[in-house]
Short mmCIF file of C-alpha atoms in Angstrom, two decimals:
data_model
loop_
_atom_site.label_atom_id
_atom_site.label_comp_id
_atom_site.label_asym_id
_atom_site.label_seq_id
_atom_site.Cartn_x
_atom_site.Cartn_y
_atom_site.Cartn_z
CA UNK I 1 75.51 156.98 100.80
CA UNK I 2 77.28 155.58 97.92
CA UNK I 3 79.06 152.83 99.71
CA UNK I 4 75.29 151.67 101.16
CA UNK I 5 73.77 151.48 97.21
CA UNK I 6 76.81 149.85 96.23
CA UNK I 7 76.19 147.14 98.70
CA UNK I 8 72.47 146.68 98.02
CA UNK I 9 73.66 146.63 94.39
CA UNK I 10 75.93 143.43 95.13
CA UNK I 11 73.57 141.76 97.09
CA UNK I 12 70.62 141.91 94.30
CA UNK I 13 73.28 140.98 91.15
CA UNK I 14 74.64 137.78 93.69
CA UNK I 15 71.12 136.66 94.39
CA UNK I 16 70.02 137.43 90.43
CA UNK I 17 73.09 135.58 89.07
CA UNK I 18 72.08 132.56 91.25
CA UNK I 19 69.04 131.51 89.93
CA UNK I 20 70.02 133.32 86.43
CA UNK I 21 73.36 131.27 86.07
CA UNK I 22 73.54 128.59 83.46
CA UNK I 23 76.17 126.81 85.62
CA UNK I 24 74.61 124.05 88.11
CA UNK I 25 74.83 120.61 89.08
CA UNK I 26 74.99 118.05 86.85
CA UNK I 27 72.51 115.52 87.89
CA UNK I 28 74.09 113.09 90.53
CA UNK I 29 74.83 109.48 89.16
CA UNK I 30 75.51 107.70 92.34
CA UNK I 31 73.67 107.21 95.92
CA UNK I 32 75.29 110.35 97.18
CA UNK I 33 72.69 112.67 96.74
CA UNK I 34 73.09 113.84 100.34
CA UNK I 35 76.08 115.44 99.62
CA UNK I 36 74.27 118.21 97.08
CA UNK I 37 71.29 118.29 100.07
CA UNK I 38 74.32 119.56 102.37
CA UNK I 39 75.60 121.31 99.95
CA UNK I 40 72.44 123.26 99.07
CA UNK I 41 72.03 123.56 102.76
CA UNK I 42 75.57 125.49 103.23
CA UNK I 43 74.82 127.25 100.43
CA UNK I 44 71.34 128.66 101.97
CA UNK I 45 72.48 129.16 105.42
CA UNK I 46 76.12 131.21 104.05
CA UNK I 47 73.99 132.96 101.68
CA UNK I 48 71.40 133.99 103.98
CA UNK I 49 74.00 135.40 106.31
CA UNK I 50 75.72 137.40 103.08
CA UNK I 51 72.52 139.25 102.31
CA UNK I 52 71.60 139.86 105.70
CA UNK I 53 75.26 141.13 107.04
CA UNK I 54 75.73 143.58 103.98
CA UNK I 55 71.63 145.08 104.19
CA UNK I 56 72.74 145.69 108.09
CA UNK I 57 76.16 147.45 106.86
CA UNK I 58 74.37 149.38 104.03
CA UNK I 59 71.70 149.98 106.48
CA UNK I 60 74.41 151.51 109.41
CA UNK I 61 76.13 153.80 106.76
CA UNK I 62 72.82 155.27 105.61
CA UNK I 63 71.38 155.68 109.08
CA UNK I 64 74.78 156.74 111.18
CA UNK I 65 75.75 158.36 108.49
CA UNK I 66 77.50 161.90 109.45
CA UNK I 67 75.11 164.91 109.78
CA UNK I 68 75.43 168.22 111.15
CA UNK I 69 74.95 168.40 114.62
CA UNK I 70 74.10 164.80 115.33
CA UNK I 71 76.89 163.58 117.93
CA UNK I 72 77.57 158.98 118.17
CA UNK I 73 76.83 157.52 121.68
CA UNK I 74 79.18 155.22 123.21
CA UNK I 75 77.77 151.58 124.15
CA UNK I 76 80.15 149.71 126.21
CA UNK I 77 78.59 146.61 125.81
CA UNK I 78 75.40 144.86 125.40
CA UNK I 79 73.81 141.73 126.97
CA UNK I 80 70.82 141.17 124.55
CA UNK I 81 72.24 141.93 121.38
CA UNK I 82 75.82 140.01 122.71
CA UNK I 83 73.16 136.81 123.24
CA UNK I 84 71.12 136.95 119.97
CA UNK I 85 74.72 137.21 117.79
CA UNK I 86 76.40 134.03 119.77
CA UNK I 87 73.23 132.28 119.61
CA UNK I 88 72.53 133.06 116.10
CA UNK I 89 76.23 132.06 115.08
CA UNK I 90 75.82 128.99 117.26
CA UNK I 91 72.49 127.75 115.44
CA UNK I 92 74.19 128.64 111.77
CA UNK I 93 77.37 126.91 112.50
CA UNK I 94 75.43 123.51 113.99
CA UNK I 95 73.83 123.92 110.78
CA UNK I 96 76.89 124.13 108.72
CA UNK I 97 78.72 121.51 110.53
CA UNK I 98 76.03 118.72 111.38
CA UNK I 99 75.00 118.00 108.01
CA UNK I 100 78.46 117.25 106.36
CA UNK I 101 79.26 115.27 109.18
CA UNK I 102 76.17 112.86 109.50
CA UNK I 103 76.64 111.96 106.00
CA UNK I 104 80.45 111.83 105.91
CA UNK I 105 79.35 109.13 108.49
CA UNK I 106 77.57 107.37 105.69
CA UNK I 107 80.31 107.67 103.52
CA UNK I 108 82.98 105.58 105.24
CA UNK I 109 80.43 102.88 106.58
CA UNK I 110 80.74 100.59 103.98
CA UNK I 111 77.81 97.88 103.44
CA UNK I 112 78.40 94.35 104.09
CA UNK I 113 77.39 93.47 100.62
CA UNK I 114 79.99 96.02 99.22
CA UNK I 115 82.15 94.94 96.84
CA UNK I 116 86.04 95.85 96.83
CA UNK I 117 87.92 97.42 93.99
CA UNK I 118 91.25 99.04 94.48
CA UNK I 119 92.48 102.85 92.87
CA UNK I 120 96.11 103.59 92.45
CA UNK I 121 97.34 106.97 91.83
CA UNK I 122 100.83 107.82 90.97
CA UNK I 123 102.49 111.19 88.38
CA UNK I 124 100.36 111.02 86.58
CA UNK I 125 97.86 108.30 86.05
CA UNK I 126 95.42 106.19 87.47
CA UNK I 127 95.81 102.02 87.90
CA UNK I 128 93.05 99.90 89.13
CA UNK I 129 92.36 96.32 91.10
CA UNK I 130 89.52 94.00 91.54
CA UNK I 131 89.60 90.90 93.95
CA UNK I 132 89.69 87.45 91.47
CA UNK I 133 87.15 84.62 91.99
CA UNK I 134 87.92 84.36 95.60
CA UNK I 135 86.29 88.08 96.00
CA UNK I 136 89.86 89.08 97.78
CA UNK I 137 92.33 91.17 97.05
CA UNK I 138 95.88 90.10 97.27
CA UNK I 139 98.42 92.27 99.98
CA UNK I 140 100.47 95.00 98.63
CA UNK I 141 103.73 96.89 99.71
CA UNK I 142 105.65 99.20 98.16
CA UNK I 143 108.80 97.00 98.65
CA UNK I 144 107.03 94.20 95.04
CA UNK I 145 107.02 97.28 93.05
CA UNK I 146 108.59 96.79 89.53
CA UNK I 147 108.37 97.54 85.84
CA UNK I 148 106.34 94.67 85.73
CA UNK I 149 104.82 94.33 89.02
CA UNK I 150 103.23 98.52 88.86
CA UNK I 151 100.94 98.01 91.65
CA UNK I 152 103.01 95.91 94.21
CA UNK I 153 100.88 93.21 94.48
CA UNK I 154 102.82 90.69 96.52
CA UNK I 155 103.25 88.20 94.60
CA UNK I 156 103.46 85.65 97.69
CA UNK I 157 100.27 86.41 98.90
CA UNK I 158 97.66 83.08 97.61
CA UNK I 159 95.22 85.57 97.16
CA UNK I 160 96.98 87.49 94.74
CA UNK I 161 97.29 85.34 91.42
CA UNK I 162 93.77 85.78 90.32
CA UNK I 163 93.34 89.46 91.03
CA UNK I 164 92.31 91.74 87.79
CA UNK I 165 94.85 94.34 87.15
CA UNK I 166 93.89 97.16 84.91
CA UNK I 167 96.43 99.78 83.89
CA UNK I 168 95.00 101.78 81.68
CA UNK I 169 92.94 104.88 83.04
CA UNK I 170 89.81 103.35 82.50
CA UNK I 171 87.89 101.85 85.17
CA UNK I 172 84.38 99.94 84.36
CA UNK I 173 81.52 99.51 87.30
CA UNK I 174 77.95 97.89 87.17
CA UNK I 175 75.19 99.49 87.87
CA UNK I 176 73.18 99.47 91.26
CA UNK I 177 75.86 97.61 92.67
CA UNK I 178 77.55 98.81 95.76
CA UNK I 179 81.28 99.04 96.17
CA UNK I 180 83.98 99.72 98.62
CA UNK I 181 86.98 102.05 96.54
CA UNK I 182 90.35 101.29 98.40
CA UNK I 183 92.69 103.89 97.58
CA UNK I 184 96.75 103.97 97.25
CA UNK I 185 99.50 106.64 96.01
CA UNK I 186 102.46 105.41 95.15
CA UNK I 187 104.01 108.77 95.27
CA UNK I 188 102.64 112.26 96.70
CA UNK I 189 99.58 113.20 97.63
CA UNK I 190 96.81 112.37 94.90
CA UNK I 191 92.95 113.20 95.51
CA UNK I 192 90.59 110.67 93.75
CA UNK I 193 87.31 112.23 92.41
CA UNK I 194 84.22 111.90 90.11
CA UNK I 195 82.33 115.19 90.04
CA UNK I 196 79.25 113.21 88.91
CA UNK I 197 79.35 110.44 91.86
CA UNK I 198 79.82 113.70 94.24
CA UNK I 199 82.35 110.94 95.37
CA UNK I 200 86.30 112.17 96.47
CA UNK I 201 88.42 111.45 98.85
CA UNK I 202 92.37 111.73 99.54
CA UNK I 203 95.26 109.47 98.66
CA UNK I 204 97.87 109.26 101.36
CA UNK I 205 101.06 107.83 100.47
CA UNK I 206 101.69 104.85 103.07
CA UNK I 207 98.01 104.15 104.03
CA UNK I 208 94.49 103.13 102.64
CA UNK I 209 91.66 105.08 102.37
CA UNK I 210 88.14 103.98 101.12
CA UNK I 211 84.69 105.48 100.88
CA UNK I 212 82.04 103.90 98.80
CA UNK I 213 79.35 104.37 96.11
CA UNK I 214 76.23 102.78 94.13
CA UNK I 215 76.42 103.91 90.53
CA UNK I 216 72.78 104.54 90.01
CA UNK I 217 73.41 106.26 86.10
CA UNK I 218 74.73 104.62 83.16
CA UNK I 219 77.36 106.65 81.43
CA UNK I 220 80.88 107.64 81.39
CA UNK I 221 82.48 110.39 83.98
CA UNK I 222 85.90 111.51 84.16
CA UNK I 223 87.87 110.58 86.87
CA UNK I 224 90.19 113.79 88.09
CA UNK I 225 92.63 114.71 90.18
CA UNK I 226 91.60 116.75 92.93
CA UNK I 227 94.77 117.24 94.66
CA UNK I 228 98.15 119.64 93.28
CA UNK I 229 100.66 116.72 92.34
CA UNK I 230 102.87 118.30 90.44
CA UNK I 231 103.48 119.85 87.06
CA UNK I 232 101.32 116.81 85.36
CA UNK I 233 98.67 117.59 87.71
CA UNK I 234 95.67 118.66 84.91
CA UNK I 235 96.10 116.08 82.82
CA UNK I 236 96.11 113.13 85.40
CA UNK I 237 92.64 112.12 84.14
CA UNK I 238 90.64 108.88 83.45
CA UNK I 239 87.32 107.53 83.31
CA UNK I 240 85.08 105.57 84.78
CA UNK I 241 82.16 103.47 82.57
CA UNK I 242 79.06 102.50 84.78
CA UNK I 243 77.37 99.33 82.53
CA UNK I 244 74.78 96.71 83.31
CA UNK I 245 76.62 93.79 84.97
CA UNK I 246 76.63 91.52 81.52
CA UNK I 247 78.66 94.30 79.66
CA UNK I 248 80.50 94.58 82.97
CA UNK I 249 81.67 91.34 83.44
CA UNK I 250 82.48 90.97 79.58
CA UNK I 251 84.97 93.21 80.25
CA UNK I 252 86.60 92.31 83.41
CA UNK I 253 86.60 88.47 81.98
CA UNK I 254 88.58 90.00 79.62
CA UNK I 255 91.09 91.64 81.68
CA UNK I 256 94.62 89.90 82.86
CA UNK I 257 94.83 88.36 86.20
CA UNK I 258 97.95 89.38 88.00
CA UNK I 259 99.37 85.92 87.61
CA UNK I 260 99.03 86.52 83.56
CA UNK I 261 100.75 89.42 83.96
CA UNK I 262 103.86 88.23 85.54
CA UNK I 263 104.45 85.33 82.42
CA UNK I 264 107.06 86.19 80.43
CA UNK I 265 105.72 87.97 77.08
CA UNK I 266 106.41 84.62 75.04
CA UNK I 267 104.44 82.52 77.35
CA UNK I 268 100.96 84.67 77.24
CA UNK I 269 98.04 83.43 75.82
CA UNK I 270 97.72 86.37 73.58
CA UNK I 271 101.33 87.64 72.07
CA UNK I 272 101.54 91.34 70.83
CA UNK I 273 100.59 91.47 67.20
CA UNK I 274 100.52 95.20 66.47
CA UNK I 275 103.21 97.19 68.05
CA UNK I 276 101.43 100.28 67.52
CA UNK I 277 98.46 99.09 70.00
CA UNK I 278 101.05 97.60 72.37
CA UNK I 279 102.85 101.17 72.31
CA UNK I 280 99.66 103.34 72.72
CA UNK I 281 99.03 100.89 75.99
CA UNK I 282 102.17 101.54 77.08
CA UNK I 283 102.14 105.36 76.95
CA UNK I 284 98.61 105.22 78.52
CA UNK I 285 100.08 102.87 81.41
CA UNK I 286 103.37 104.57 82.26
CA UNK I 287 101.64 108.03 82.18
CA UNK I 288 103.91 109.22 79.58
CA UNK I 289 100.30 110.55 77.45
CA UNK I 290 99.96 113.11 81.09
CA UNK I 291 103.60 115.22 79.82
CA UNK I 292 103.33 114.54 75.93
CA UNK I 293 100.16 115.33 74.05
CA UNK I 294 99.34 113.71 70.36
CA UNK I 295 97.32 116.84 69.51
CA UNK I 296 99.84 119.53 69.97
CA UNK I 297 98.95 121.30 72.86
CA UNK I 298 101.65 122.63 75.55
CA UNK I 299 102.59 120.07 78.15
CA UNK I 300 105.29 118.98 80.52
CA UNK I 301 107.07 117.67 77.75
CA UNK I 302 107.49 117.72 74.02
CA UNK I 303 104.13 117.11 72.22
CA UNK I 304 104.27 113.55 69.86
CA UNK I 305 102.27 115.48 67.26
CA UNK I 306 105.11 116.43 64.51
CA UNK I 307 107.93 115.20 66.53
CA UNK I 308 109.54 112.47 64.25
CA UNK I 309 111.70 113.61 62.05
CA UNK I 310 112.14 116.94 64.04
CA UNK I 311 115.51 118.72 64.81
CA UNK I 312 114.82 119.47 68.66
CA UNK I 313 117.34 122.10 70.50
CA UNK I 314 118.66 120.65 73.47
CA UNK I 315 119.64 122.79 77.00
CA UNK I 316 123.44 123.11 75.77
CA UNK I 317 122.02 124.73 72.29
CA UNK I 318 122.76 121.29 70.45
CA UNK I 319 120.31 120.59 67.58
CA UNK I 320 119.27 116.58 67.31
CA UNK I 321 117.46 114.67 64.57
CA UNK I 322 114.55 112.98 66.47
CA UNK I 323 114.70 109.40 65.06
CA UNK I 324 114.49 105.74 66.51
CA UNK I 325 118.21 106.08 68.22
CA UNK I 326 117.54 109.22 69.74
CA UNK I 327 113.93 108.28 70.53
CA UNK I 328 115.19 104.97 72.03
CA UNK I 329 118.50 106.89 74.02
CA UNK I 330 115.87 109.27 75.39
CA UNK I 331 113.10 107.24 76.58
CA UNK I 332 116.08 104.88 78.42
CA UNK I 333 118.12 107.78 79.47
CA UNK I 334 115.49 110.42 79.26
CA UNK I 335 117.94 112.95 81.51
CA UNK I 336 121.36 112.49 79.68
CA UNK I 337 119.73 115.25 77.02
CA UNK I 338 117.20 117.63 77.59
CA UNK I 339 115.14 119.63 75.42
CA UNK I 340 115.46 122.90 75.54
CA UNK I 341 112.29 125.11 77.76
CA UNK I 342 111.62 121.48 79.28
CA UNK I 343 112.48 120.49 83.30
CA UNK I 344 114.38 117.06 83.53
CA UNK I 345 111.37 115.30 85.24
CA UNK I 346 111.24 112.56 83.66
CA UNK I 347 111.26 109.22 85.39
CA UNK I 348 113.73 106.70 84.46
CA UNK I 349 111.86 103.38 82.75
CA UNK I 350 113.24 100.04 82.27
CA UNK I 351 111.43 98.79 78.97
CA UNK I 352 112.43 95.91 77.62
CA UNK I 353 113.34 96.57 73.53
CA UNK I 354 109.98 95.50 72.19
CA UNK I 355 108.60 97.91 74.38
CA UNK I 356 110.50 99.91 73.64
CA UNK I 357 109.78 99.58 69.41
CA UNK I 358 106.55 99.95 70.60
CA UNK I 359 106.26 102.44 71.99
CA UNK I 360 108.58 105.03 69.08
CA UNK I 361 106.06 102.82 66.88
CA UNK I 362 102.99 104.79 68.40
CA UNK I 363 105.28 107.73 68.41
CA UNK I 364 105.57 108.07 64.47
CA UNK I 365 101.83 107.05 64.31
CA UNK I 366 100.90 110.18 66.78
CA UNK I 367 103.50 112.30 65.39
CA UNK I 368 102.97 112.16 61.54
CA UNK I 369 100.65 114.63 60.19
CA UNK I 370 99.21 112.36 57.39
CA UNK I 371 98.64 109.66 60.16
CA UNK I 372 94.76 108.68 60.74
CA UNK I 373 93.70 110.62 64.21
CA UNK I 374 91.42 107.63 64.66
CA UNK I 375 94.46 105.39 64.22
CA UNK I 376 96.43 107.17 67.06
CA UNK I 377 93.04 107.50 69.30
CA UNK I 378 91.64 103.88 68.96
CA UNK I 379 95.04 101.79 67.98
CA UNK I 380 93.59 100.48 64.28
CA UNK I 381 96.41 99.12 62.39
CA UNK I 382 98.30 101.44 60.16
CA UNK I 383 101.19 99.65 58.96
CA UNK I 384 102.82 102.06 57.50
CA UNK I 385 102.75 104.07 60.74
CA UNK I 386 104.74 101.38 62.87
CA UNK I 387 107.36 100.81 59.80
#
C-alpha cells in the first residue's frame, strides 16, 4: 500500500513541478521553432506514458495486493491485451520518431538563397569564415595549416584571397537573412550550438557538416560546446551578434581578408600600436583565455589574475619568479617546466617576439591587481600596464 501512494505521490509532484517550474524555454531567435513543437511533442507523448505506466503499477499493488485467502491466477498469454500494448507502443513511437525526423529534413536542406559562412572548432575556441566579394569560399586542408595560416585556407585556391577570416570567438549575423553554417574541427570531436537558435550540430574531424538558420531576434547568444573535448571543454565559448545588415556589414568591411592576413606584419595597412590589444587578441585567438582565467577562477592552467611577479612551484618542487624570461621560456617551451597541480597540455606555439611581448604585455595588465578590469576586458590603453 505504501509503495502505490508513493507512486501517485511522484506522479502529482512531476506533473506540479512542470507547470510550477521557473525553468523554460527561452524564446527561440531563429526559424527553428519546429524543433521546440517536437520537442513539446516528445515531451507530451513520454510524459503521458510516465503518468499512465506508474497509476497502472500503483493501481496493481493496491488491487493484487496480498490478502488472506485470495489465491493469483496464471495467464499464459493474451491476444487482446498483447495487440492494444504493440499497437499502442507502435502509435507512441511513430510519434516520437516522425516529428524529429521531418524537420531534421528541413534542417539540412539548405535554401538556394542561403548564404555560406564557415565555423572552426579546435581546444578550445571557435574561428570563423565568410566567402569575399565573389560569395565563395576558398578550399581548405589540413595539410596549409600554420601559425599564420589557423584555418588552412589554401592559399592557392583564387577564391581564397578575399575570404573574411575572423579569429576571435565572436561571430556577427544579419537579421532575417538565411545562411548555410559549414562546420570543421581541426582536432577531436567538437559540437557547435546556440541554445537560443535551437540550432547544433556535430563537428567531425576530416569532413563538413552544415545545417542552416534565419536569425529572426536581434541580440547576442553564446555559442557552446556541446560535445566533451577535453579538459578545456566548459570554457570553449563564444558568441554570436545577430544585427541589421548596415551594422553587419560595418563590421565584416572591417574584418581582414585572408590575403591581409598572410602580409608580413610591416606591410599591413594597420601596424600594431598597443601591444596590450594585440596580446588580448592573441590570447582570445590561440585559446590560451579557455585554460587561464583573468578573474581568478580554477582552470586548466594557472589563472593571469596575480600571476606576475609570483613565485610559482614547479612539478620537481622548484620555486620560479614569474617575470618576462620565464613568461617568454614558458609560453615557447610551455612543457620544459610545469607548474605544480597542472597537466602538461599545453600546445607548443610558434610566436614571433612581438607576439610574444604582447602577449606577457596583456599578461601584467590581467594579472596586476591595481590594473583597470575594463582595461583587461575591452583592451583601453594602460600604459603603464604593457611597460
Amino acid at each position: 500500500m505504501a509503495i502505490a501512494i508513493v507512486l501517485i505521490v511522484i506522479v502529482v509532484a512531476s506533473i506540479a513541478f512542470h507547470f510550477l517550474s521557473p525553468w523554460w524555454l527561452t524564446p527561440a531567435a531563429s526559424n527553428w521553432g519546429e524543433i521546440d513543437d517536437a520537442f513539446n511533442l516528445t515531451l507530451v507523448i513520454t510524459g503521458a506514458f510516465f503518468i499512465v505506466i506508474n497509476l497502472m503499477i500503483a493501481w496493481f499493488v493496491f488491487k493484487y495486493r496480498h490478502r488472506k485467502g485470495h489465491k493469483s491466477t496464471y495467464q499464459p498469454d493474451n491476444k487482446r491485451l498483447e495487440a492494444w500494448l504493440i499497437g499502442l507502443t507502435t502509435v507512441a513511437i511513430i510519434g516520437l520518431l516522425a516529428p524529429g525526423l521531418v524537420v531534421y529534413g528541413k534542417f539540412v536542406a539548405v535554401p538556394d538563397d542561403a548564404k555560406e559562412v564557415e565555423v572552426v572548432g579546435e581546444q578550445w575556441k571557435w574561428s570563423f569564415r565568410f566567402p569575399g566579394e565573389d560569395n565563395q569560399l576558398g578550399k581548405s586542408d589540413v595539410r596549409f595549416i600554420s601559425p599564420t595560416n589557423p584555418l588552412g585556407v589554401d592559399p592557392d585556391d583564387p577564391a581564397s584571397s578575399d575570404d573574411k577570416i575572423i579569429l576571435t570567438p565572436e561571430l556577427h549575423l544579419p537579421l532575417y537573412s538565411p545562411y548555410k553554417v559549414l562546420l570543421r574541427s581541426k582536432d577531436v570531436l567538437h559540437d557547435f550550438n546556440v541554445p537560443q537558435f535551437r540550432a547544433k550540430m556535430d563537428m567531425v574531424p576530416g569532413s563538413v557538416t552544415y545545417f542552416w538558420l534565419t536569425p529572426t531576434q536581434r541580440g547576442t547568444f553564446d555559442i557552446l560546446c556541446a560535445e566533451l573535448c577535453g579538459v578545456g571543454h566548459y570554457n570553449m565559448r563564444g558568441r554570436v551578434v545577430v544585427e541589421d545588415d548596415a551594422q553587419f556589414g560595418r563590421w565584416l568591411a572591417k574584418q581582414p581578408t585572408f590575403a591581409q592576413t598572410q602580409q608580413p606584419a610591416s606591410e599591413r595597412d594597420t601596424p600594431i600600436t598597443d601591444p596590450v590589444e594585440h596580446g588580448k587578441t592573441l590570447s582570445e585567438v590561440n585559446g590560451c583565455i579557455g585554460c587561464h582565467s583573468i578573474d581568478g577562477k580554477p582552470g586548466v592552467g594557472p589563472t593571469w589574475l596575480g600571476l606576475y611577479g609570483k613565485t610559482e612551484i614547479m612539478s620537481d618542487d622548484t620555486e620560479v619568479l614569474v617575470d618576462d624570461d620565464y613568461l617568454k621560456a614558458a609560453i615557447l617551451n610551455p612543457n620544459a617546466e610545469i607548474v605544480k597541480g597542472y597537466p602538461p597540455i599545453m600546445p607548443v606555439y610558434q610566436f614571433s617576439d612581438e607576439e610574444v611581448d604582447a602577449i606577457i604585455a596583456y599578461i601584467k595588465v590581467v594579472s596586476s591587481p591595481e590594473a583597470d578590469p575594463a582595461r583587461a576586458d575591452n583592451g583601453e590603453e594602460d600604459k603603464e600596464g604593457a611597460q
